[in-house]
Short mmCIF file of C-alpha atoms in Angstrom, two decimals:
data_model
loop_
_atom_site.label_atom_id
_atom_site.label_comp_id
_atom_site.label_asym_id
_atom_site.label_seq_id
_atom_site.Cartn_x
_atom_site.Cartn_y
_atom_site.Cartn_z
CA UNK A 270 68.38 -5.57 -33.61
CA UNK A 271 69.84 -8.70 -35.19
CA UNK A 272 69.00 -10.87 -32.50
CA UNK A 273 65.86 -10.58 -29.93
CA UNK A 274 65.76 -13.01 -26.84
CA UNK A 275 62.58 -15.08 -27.80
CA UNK A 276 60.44 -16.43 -24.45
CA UNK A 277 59.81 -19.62 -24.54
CA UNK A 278 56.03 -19.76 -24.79
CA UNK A 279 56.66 -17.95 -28.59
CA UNK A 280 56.26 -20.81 -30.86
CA UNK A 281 54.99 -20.39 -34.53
CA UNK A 282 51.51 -21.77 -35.67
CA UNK A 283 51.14 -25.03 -37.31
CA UNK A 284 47.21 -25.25 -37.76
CA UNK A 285 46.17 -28.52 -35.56
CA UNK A 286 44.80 -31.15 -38.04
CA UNK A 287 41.11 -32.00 -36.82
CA UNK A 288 39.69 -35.73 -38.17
CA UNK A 289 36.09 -34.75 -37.62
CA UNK A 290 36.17 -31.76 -39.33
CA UNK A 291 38.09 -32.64 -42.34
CA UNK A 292 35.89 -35.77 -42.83
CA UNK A 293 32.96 -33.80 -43.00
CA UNK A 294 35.49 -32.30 -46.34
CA UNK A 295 35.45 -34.85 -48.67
CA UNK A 296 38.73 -36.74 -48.79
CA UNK A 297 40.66 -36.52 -51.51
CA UNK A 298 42.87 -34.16 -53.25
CA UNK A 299 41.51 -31.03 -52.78
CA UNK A 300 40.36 -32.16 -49.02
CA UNK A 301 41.57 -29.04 -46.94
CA UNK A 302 44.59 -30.32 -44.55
CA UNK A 303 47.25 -28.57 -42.65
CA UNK A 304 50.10 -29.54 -44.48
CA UNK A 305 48.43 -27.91 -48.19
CA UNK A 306 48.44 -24.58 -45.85
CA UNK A 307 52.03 -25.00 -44.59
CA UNK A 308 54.16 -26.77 -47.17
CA UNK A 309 54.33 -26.06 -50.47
CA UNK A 310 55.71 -29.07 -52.96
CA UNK A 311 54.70 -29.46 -57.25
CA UNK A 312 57.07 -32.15 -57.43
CA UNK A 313 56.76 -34.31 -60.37
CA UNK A 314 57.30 -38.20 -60.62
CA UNK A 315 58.96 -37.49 -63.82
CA UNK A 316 62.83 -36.75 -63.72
CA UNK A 317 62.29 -34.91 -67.01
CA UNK A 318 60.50 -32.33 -65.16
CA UNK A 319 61.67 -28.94 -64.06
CA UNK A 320 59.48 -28.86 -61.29
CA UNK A 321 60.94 -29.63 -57.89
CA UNK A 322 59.98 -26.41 -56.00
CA UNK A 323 59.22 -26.94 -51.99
CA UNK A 324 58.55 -24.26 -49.53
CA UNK A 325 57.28 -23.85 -45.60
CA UNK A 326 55.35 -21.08 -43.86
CA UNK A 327 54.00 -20.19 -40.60
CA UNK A 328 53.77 -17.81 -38.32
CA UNK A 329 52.79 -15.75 -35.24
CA UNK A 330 51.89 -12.60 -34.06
CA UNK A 331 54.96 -10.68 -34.79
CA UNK A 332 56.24 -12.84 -38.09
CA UNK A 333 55.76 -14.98 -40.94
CA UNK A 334 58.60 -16.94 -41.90
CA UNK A 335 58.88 -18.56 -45.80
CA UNK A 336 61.60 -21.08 -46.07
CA UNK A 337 62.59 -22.07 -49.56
CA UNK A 338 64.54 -25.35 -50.01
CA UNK A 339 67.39 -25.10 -52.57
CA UNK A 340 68.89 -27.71 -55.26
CA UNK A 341 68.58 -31.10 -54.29
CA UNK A 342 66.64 -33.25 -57.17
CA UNK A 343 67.74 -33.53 -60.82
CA UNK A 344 64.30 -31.21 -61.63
CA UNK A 345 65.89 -28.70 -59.47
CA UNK A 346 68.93 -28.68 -61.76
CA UNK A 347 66.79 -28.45 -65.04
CA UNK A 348 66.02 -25.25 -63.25
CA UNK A 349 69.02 -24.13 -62.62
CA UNK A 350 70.29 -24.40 -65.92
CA UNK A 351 67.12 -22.55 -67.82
CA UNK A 352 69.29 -19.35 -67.61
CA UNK A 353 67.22 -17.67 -70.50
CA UNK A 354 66.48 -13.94 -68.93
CA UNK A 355 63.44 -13.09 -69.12
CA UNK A 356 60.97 -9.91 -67.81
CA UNK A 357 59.93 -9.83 -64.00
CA UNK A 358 56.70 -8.83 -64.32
CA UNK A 359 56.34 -7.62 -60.91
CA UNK A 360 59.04 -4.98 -61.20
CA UNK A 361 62.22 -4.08 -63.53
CA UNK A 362 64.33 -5.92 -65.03
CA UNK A 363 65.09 -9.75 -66.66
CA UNK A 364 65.93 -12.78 -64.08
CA UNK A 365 66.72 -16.25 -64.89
CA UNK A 366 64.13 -18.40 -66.18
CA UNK A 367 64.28 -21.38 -64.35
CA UNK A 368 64.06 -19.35 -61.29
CA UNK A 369 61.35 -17.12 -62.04
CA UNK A 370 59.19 -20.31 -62.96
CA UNK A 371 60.04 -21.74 -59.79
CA UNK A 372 58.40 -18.68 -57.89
CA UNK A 373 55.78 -18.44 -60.08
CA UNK A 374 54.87 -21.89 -59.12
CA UNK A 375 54.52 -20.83 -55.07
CA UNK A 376 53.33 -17.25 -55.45
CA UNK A 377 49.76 -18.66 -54.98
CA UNK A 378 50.46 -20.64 -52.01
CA UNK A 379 52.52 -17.82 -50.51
CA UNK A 380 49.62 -15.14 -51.11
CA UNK A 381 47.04 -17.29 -50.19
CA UNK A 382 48.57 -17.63 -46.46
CA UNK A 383 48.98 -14.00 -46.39
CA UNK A 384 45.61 -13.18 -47.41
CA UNK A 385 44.59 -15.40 -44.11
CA UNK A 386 46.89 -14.86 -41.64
CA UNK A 387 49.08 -11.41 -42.00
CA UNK A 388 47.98 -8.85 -39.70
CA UNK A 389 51.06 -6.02 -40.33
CA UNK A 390 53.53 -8.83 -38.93
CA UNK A 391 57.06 -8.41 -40.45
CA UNK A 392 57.62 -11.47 -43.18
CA UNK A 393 61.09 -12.90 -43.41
CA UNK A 394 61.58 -15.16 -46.51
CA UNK A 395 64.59 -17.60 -46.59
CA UNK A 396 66.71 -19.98 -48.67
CA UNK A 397 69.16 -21.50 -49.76
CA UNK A 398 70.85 -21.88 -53.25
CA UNK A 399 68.35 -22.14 -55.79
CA UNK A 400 65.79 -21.19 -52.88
CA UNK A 401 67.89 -18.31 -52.48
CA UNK A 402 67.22 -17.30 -55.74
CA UNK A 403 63.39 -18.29 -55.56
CA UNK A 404 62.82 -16.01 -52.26
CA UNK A 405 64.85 -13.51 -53.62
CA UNK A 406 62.36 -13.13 -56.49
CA UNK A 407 59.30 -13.55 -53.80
CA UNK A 408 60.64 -10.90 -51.58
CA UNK A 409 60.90 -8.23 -53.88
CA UNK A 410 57.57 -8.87 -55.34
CA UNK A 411 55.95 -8.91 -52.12
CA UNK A 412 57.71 -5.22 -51.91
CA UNK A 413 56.58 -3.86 -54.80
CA UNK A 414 52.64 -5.39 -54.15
CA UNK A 415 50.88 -2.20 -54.43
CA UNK A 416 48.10 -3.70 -53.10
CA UNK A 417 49.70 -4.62 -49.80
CA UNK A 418 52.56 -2.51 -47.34
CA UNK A 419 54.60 -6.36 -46.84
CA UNK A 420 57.63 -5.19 -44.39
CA UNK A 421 60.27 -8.14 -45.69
CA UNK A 422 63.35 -9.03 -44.70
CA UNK A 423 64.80 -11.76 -47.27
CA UNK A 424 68.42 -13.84 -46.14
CA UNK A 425 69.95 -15.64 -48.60
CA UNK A 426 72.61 -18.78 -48.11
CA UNK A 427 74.83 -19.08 -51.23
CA UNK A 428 72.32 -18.33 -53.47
CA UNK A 429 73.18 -17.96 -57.38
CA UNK A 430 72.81 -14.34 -59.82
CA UNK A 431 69.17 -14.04 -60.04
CA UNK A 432 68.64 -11.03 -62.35
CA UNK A 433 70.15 -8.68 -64.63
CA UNK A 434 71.51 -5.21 -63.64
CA UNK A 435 68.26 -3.33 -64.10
CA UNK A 436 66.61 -5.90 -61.66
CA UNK A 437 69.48 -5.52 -59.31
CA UNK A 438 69.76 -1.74 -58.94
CA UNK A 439 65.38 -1.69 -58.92
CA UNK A 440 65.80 -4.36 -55.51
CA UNK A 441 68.41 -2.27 -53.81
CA UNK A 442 65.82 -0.66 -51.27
CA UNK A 443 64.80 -4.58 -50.41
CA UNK A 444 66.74 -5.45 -46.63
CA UNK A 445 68.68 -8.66 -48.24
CA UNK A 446 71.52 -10.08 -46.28
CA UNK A 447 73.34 -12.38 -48.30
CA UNK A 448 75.57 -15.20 -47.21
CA UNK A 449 78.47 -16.68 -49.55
CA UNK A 450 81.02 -18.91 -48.33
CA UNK A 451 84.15 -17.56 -50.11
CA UNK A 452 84.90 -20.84 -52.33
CA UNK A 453 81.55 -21.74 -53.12
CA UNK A 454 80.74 -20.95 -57.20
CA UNK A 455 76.94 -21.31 -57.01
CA UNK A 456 76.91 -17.41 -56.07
CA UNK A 457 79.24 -16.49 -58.82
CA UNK A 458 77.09 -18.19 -61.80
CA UNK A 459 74.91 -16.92 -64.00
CA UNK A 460 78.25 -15.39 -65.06
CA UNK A 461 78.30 -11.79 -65.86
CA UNK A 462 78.50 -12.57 -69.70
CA UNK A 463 75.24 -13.67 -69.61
CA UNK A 464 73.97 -10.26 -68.24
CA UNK A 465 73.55 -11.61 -64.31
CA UNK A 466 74.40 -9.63 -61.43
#
């Protein structure tokens, strides 16, 4: 179904941060924290830098959900722009270079909270614009782990061309609904010229 009636006590897990533990943890960068296991950010200070990429996870005993924020800094639109195709090593195909940096910068984070906490549940990955684009290269990946049986479910919110036709036909089995507003161009570039589908 496209809709379920959720009961109120279904809420999804945000690990509880706990002082005396994390103390015993050595502050400091690579202290272990709640947020480093639920957000995802490699923002850089620099506004010369392409990298900009944030995402959120968490989940319960049915799903994990991975939301992918879309354009918002300058970085993001150095991303955007790097429209060089190049392979998907995960599957078939070219994508869009900015884009397939972008989720090669959060494929760690994302595997590493699957490796702890998915236990068969169904993963639905989200975004919007560029994220679009980011969790459209994510889901399919996660499909074609051979290591894994991931049952995703990407939607998409006026997110841009993300590969070129060989990547397109080799994601067709991937459950991808896609939302475009009609007038919106974001969807419509990469433009076909530049092998994007």
């Amino acid at each position: 179904p496209l809709y379920e009636e959720v009961p109120y006590s279904k809420r999804f897990e945000i690990l509880p941060f706990d002082p005396t533990l994390y103390e015993q943890n050595k502050p400091g960068e690579n202290q272990e924290h709640p947020a480093k296991l639920h957000f995802f950010d490699d923002s850089s200070d620099s506004w010369l830098s392409a990298k900009s990429t944030q995402a959120f996870i968490t989940h319960h005993d049915e799903v994990i959900l991975i939301s992918i924020r879309g354009t918002l800094e300058l970085a993001d639109w150095w991303r955007d722009v790097d429209a060089a195709q190049v392979p998907f090593e995960e599957g078939q195909g070219k994508v869009h270079r900015g884009f397939y940096e972008a989720y090669k910068a959060l494929k760690d984070f994302v595997q590493d909270y699957l490796d702890q906490f998915h236990a068969g549940q169904k993963i639905i990955i989200s975004g919007h614009s560029l994220g679009g684009a980011i969790a459209l290269l994510l889901a399919e990946a996660l499909r074609n782990a051979t290591d894994n049986n991931y049952d995703v479910l990407l939607y998409t919110y006026g997110a841009p061309r993300t590969g070129d036709a060989t990547f397109v036909a080799a994601a067709e089995p991937l459950a991808h609904h896609r939302a475009v507003n009609n007038n919106d161009m974001i969807p419509s570039v990469p433009a076909p010229w530049m092998n994007a589908r």
